[in-house]
PDB file of C-alpha atoms in Angstrom:
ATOM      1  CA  UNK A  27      85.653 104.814  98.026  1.00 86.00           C
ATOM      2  CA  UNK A  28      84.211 103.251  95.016  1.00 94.00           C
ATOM      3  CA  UNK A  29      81.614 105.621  94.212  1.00 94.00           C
ATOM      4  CA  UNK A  30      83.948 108.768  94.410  1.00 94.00           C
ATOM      5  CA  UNK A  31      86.125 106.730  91.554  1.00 95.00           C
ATOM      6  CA  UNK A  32      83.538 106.324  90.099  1.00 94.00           C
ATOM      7  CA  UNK A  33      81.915 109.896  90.400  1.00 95.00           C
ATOM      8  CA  UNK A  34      85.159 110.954  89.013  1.00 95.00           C
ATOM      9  CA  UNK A  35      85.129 108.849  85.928  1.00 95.00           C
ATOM     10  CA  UNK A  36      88.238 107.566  86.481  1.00 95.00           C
ATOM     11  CA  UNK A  37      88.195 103.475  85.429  1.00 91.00           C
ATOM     12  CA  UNK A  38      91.269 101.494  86.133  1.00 96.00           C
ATOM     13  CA  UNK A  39      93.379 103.487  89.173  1.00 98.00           C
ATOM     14  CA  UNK A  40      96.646 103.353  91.236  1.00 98.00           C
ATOM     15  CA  UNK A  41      96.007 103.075  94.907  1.00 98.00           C
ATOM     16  CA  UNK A  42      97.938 104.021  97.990  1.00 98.00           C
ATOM     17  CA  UNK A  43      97.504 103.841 101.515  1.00 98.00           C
ATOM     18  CA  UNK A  44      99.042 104.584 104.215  1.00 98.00           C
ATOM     19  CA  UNK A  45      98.589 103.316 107.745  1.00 98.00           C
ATOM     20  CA  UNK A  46      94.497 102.902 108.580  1.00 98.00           C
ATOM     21  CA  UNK A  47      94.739 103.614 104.567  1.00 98.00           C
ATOM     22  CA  UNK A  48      96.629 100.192 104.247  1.00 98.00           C
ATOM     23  CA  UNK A  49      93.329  98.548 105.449  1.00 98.00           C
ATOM     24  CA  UNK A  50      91.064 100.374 102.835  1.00 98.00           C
ATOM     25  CA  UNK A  51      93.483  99.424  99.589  1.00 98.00           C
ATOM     26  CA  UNK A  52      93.069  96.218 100.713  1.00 98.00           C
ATOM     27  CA  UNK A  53      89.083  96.246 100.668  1.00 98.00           C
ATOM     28  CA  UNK A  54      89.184  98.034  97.704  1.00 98.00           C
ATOM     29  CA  UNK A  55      90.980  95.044  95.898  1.00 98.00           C
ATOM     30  CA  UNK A  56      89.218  92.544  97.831  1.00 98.00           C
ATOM     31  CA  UNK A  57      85.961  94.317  96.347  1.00 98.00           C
ATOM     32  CA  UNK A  58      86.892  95.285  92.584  1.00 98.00           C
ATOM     33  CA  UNK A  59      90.672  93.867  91.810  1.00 98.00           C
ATOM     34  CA  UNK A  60      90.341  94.635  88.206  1.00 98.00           C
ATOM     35  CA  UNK A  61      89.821  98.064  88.514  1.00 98.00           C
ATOM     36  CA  UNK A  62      93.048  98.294  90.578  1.00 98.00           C
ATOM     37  CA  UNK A  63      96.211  99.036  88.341  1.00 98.00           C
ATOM     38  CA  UNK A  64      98.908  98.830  91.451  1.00 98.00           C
ATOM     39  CA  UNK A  65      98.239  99.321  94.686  1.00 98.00           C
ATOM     40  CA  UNK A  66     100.989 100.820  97.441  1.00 98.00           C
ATOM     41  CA  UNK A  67     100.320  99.960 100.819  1.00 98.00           C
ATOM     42  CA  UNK A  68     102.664 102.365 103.295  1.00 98.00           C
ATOM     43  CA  UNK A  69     102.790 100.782 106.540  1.00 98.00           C
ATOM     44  CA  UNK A  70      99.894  99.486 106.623  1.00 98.00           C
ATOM     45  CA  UNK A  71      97.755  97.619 109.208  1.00 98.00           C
ATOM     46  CA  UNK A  72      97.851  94.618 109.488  1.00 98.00           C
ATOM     47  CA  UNK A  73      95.242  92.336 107.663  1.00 98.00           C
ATOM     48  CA  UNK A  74      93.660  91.008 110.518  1.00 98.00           C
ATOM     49  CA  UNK A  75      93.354  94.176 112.309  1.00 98.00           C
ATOM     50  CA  UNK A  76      94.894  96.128 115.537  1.00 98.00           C
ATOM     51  CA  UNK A  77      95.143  94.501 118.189  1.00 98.00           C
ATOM     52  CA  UNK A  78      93.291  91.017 119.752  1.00 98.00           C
ATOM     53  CA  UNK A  79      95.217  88.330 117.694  1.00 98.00           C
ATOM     54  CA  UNK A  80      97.813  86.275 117.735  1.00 97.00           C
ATOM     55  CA  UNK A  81      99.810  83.880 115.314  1.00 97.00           C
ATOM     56  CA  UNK A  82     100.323  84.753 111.864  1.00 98.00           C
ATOM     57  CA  UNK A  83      96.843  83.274 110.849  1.00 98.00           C
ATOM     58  CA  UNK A  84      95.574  86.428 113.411  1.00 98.00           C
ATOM     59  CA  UNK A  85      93.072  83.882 115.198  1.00 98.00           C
ATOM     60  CA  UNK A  86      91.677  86.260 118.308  1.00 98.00           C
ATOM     61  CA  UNK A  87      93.094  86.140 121.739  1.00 98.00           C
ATOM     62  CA  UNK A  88      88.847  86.632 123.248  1.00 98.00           C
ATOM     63  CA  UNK A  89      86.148  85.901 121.208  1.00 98.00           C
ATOM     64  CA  UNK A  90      85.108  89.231 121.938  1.00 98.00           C
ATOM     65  CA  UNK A  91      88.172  90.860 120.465  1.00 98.00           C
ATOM     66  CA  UNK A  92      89.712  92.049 123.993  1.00 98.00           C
ATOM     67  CA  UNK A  93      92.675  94.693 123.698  1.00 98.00           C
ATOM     68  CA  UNK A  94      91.213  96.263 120.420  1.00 98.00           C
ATOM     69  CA  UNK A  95      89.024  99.149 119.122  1.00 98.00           C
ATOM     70  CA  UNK A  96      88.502 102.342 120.660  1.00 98.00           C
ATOM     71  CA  UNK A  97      88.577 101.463 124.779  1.00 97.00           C
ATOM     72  CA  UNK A  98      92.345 100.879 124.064  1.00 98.00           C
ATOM     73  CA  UNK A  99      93.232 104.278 123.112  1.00 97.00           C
ATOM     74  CA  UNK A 100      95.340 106.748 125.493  1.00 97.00           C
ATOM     75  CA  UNK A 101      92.124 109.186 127.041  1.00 97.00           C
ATOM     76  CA  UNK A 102      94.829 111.597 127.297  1.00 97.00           C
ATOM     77  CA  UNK A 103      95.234 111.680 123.742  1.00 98.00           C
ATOM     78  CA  UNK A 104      92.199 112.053 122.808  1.00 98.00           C
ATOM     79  CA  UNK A 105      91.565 114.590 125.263  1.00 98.00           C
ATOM     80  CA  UNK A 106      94.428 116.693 123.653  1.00 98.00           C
ATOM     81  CA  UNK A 107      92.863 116.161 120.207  1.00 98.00           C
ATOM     82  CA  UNK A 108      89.585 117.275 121.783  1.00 98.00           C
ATOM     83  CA  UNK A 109      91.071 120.678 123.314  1.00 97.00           C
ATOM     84  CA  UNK A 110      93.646 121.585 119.958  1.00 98.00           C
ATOM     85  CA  UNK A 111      96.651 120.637 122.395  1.00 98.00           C
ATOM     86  CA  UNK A 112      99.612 121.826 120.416  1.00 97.00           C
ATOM     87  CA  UNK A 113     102.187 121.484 123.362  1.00 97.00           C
ATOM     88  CA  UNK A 114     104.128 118.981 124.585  1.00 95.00           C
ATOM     89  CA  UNK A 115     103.856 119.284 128.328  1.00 94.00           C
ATOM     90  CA  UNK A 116     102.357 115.886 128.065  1.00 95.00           C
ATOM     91  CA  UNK A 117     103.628 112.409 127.031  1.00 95.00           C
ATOM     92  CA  UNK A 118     100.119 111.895 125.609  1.00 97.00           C
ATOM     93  CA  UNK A 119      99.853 114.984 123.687  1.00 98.00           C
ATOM     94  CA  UNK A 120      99.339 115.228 119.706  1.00 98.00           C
ATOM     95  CA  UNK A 121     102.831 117.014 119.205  1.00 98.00           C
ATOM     96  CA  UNK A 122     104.481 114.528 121.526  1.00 98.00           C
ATOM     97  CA  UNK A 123     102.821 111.780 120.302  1.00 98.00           C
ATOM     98  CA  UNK A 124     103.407 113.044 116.452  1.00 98.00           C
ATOM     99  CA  UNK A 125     106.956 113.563 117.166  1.00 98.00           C
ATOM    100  CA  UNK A 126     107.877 110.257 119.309  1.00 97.00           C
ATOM    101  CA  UNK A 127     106.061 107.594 117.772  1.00 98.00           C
ATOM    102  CA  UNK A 128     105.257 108.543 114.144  1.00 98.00           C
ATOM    103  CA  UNK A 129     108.529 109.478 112.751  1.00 98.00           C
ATOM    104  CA  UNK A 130     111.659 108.316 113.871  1.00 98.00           C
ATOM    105  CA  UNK A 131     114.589 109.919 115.777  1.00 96.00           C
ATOM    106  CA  UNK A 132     116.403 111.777 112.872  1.00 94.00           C
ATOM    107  CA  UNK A 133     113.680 113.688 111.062  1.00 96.00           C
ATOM    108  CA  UNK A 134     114.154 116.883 110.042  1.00 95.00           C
ATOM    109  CA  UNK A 135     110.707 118.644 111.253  1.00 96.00           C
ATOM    110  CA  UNK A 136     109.890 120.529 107.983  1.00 96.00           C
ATOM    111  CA  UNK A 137     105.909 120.972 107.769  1.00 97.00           C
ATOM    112  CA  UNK A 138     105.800 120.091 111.294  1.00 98.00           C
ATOM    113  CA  UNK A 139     103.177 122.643 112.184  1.00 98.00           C
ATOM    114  CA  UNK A 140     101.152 121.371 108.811  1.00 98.00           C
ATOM    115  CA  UNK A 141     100.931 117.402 110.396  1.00 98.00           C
ATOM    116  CA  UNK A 142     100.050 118.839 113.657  1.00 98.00           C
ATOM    117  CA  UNK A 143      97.338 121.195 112.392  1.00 98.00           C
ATOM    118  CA  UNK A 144      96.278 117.790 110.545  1.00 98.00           C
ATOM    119  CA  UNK A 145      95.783 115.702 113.974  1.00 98.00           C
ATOM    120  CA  UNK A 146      93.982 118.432 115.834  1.00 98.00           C
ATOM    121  CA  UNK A 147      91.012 118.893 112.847  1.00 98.00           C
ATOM    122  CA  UNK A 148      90.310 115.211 114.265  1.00 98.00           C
ATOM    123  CA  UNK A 149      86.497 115.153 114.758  1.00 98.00           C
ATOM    124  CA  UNK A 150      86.538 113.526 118.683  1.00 98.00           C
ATOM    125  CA  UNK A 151      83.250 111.067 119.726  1.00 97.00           C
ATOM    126  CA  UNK A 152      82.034 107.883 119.745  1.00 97.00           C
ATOM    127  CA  UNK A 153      80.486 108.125 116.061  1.00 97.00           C
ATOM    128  CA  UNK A 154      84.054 109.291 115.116  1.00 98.00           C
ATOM    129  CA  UNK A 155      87.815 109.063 116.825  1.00 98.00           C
ATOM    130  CA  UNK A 156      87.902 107.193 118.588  1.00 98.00           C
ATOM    131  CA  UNK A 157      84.723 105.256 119.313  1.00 98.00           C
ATOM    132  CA  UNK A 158      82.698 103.208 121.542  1.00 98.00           C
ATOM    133  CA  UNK A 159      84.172 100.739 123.247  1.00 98.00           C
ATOM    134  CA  UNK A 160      82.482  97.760 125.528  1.00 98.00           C
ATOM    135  CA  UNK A 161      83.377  96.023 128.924  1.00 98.00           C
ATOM    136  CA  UNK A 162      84.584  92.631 128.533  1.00 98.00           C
ATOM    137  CA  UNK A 163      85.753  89.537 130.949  1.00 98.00           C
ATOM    138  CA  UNK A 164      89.152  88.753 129.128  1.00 98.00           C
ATOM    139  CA  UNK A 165      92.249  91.467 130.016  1.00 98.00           C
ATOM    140  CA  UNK A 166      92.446  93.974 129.718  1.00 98.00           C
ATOM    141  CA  UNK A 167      89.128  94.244 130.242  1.00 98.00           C
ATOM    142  CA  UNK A 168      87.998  96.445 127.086  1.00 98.00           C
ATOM    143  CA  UNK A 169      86.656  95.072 123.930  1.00 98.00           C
ATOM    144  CA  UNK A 170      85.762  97.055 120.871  1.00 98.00           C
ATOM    145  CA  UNK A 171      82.464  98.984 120.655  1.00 98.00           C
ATOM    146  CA  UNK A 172      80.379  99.564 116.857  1.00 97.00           C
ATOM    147  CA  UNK A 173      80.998 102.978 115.851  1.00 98.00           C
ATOM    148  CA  UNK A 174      84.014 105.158 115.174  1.00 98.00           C
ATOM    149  CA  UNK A 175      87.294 104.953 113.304  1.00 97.00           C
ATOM    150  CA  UNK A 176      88.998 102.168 115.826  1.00 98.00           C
ATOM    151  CA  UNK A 177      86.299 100.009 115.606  1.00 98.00           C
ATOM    152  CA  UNK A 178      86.487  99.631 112.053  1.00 98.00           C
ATOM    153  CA  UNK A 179      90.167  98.528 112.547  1.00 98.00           C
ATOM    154  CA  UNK A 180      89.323  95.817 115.512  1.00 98.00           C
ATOM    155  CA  UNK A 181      89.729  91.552 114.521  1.00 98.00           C
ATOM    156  CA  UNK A 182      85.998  91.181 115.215  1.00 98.00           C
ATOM    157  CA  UNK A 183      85.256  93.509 112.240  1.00 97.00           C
ATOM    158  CA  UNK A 184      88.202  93.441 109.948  1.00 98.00           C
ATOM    159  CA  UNK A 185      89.379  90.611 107.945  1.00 98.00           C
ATOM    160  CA  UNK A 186      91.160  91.347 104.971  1.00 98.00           C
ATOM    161  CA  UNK A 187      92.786  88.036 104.077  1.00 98.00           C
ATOM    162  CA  UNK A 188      90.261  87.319 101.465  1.00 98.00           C
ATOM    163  CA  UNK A 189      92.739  89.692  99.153  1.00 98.00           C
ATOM    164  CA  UNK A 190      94.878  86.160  98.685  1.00 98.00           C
ATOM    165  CA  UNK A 191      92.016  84.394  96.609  1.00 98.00           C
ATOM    166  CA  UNK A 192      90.941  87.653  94.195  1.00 98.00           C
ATOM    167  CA  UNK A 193      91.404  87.912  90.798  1.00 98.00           C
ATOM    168  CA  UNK A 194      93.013  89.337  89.005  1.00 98.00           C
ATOM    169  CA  UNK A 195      96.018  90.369  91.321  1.00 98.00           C
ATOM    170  CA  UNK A 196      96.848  93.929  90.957  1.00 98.00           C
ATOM    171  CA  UNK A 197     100.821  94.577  91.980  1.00 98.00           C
ATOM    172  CA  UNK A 198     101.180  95.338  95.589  1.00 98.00           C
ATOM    173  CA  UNK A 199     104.008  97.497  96.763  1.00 98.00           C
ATOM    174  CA  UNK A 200     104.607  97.007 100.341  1.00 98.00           C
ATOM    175  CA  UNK A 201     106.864 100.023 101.718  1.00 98.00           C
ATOM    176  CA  UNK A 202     107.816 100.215 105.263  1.00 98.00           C
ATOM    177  CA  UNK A 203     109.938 102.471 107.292  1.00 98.00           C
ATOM    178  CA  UNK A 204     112.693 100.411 109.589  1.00 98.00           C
ATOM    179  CA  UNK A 205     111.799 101.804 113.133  1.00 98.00           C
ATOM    180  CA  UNK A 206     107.782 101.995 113.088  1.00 98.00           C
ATOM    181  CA  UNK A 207     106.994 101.931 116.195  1.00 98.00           C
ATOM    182  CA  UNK A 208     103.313 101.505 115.631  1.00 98.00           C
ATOM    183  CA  UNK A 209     102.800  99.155 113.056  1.00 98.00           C
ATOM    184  CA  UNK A 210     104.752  96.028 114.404  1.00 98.00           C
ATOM    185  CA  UNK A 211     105.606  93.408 115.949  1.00 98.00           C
ATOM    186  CA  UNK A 212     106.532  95.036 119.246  1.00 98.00           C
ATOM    187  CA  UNK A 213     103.973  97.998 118.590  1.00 98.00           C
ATOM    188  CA  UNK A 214     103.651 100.928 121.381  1.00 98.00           C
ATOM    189  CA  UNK A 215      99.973 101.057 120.858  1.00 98.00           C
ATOM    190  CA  UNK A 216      99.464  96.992 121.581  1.00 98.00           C
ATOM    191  CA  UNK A 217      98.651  96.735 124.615  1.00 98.00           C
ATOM    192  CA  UNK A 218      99.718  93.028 125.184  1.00 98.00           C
ATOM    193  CA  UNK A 219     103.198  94.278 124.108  1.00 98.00           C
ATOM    194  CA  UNK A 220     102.571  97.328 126.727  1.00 98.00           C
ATOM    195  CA  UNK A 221     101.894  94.979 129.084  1.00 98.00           C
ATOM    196  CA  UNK A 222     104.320  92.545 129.042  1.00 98.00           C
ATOM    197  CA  UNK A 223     106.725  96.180 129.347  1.00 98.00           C
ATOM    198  CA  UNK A 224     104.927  96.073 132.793  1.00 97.00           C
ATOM    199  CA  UNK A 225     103.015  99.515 131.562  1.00 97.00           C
ATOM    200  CA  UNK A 226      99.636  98.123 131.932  1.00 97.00           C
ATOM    201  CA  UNK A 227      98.601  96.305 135.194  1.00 97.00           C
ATOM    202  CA  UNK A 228      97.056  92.716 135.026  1.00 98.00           C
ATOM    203  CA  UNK A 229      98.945  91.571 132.378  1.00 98.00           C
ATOM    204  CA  UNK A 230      98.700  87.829 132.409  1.00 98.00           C
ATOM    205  CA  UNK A 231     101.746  86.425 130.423  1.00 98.00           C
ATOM    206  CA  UNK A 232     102.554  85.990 126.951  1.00 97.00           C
ATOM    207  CA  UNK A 233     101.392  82.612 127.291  1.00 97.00           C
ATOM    208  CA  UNK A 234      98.063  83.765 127.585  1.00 97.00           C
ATOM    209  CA  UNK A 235      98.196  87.371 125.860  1.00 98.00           C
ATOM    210  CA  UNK A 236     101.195  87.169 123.264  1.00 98.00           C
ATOM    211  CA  UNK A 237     101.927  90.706 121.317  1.00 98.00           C
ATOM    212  CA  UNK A 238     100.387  90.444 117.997  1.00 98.00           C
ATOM    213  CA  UNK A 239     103.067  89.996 114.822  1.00 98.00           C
ATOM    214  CA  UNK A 240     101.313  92.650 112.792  1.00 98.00           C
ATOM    215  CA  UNK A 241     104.172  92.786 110.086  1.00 98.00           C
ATOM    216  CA  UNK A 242     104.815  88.965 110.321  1.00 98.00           C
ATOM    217  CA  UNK A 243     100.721  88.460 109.620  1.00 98.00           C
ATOM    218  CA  UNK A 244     101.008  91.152 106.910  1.00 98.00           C
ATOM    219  CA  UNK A 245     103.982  89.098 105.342  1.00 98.00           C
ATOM    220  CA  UNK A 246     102.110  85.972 106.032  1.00 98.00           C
ATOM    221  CA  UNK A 247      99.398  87.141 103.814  1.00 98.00           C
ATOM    222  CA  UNK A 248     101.175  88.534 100.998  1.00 98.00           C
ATOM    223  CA  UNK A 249     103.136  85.693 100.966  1.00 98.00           C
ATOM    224  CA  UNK A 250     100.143  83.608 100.491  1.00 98.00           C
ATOM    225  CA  UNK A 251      99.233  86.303  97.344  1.00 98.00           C
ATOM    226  CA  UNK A 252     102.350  85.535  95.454  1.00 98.00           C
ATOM    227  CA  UNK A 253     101.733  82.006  95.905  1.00 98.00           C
ATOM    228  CA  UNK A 254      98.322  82.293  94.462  1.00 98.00           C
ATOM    229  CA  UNK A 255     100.164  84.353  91.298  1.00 98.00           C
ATOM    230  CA  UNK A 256     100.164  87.447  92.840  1.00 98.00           C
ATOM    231  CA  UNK A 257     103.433  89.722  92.424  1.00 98.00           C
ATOM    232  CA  UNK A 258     104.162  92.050  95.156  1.00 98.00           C
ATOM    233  CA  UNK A 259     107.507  93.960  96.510  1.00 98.00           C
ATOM    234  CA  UNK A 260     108.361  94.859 100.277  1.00 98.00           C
ATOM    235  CA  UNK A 261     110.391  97.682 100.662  1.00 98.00           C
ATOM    236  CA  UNK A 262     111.874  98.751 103.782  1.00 98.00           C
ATOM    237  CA  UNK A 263     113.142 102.625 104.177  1.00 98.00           C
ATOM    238  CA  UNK A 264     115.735 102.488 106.299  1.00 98.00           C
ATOM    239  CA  UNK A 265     115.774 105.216 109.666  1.00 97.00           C
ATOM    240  CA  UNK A 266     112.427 105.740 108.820  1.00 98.00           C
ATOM    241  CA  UNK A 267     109.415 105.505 111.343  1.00 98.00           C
ATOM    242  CA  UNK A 268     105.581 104.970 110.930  1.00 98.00           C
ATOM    243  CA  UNK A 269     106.095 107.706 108.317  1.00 98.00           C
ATOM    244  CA  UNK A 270     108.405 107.239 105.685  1.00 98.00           C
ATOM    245  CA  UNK A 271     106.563 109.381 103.309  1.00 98.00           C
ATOM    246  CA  UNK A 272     107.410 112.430 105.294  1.00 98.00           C
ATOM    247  CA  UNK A 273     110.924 111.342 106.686  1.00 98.00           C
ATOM    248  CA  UNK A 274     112.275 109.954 103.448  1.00 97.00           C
ATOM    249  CA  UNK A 275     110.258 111.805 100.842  1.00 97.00           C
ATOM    250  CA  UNK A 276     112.668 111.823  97.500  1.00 97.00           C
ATOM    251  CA  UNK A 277     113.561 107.416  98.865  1.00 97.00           C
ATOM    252  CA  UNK A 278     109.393 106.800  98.744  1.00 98.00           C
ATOM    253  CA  UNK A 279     109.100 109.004  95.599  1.00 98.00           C
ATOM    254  CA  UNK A 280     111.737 106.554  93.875  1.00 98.00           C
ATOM    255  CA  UNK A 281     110.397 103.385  94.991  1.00 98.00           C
ATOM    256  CA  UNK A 282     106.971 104.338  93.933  1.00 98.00           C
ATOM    257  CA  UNK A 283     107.919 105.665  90.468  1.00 98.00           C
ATOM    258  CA  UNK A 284     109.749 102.371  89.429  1.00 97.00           C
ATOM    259  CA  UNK A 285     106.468 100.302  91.009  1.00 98.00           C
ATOM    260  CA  UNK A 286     104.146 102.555  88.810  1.00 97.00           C
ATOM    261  CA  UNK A 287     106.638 102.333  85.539  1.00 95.00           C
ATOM    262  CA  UNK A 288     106.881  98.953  86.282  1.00 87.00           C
TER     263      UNK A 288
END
């Protein structure tokens, strides 16, 4: 991401990311912080990954990062990426899937055919979404492979924590819809927290395999950056999903302004 700033000429910049794009703001500070001006993060990953850790300090459930990366994605879902799926006669397809999990009961649906179009250009494989994943001994039995787009997100290859000790310490805006049902700490795409629902078989306890906190480790961490001198706002859209961007457009708009002027 570097090299297209700096392609473009562009010196100190604003960044935002959203989701997966959390994840890359974060490297980009963690690689350059005084070229960053501000940096948004829009419900954003957690720092320590998706999936495989526990605690706010995201130390890994396996050693081998068990219940992350690619193997933990719905093969129904990435079927219906693979064949442009644009119905919802399945629970796992793109539309139902878009439309369930990453906006929130309540939205109004405009550009709806735009995001779906979006999903389905997904390039589907092992060096892209989602992966290759691996066998492993720990439940559920998956661990996360080395190539594709999940894989990058796994514990045993992501670790952004590091942003705490940069400097200088751009100002983070942290801004977070209310009912995200995929970043958090009772996510629908953890599969310890699927488990302990009783949807996935084998699941041995939340002793053992505890859902991880992904906005308590995000907190955790940001925390940790003000306390090093770091300055950075969480704001939380109320009604709004994994996508408060698109459900609360004019609210985001507003909060991002006054974090720019700012």
């Amino acid at each position: 991401m570097w090299s297209a700033v700096d392609a473009l000429g562009l010196g100190q910049v604003d960044l935002l990311g959203w989701s997966m794009g959390g994840g890359v703001v974060l490297q980009m500070i963690c690689d350059r912080p005084a070229d960053v001006r501000t940096a948004t993060l829009i419900n954003p990953l957690s720092p320590y990954g998706f999936g495989g850790t526990v605690g706010v300090d995201g130390r890994l459930i396996a050693p081998d990062g068990a219940g992350s990366g690619a193997g933990t994605v719905n093969p129904d879902f990435v079927e219906g990426l693979r064949t442009g799926d644009d119905g919802t006669t399945s629970a796992a397809s793109p539309l139902t899937v878009l439309r369930s999990f990453y906006v929130a009961p309540g939205w109004d649906g405009a550009d709806e055919e735009l995001y779906l179009a979006s999903m389905l250009s997904t390039a589907v494989g092992e060096d892209n979404y989602p992966g290759d994943s691996t066998t492993s001994p720990s439940w559920p039995g998956v661990a996360p492979g080395r190539r594709g787009v999940l894989n990058t997100m796994a514990p045993t290859h992501l670790d952004l924590s590091a942003v705490t000790d940069v400097e200088p310490k751009p100002p983070l805006l942290w801004l977070r819809g209310e009912l995200d049902q995929i970043v958090s700490d009772t996510s629908m795409f953890d599969l310890a927290h699927l488990g302990a629902l009783g949807a996935v078989p084998g699941y041995p306890g939340a002793d053992r395999v505890p859902a991880q906190p992904m906005v308590a480790q995000t907190r955790s961490v940001l925390d940790a950056y003000r306390s090093g001198g770091g300055v950075y706002t969480e704001t939380v859209v109320a009604g709004a999903g994994h996508s408060p961007h698109i459900e609360r457009t004019d609210e985001v708009l507003g909060a991002l302004l006054m974090h720019l002027d700012a």
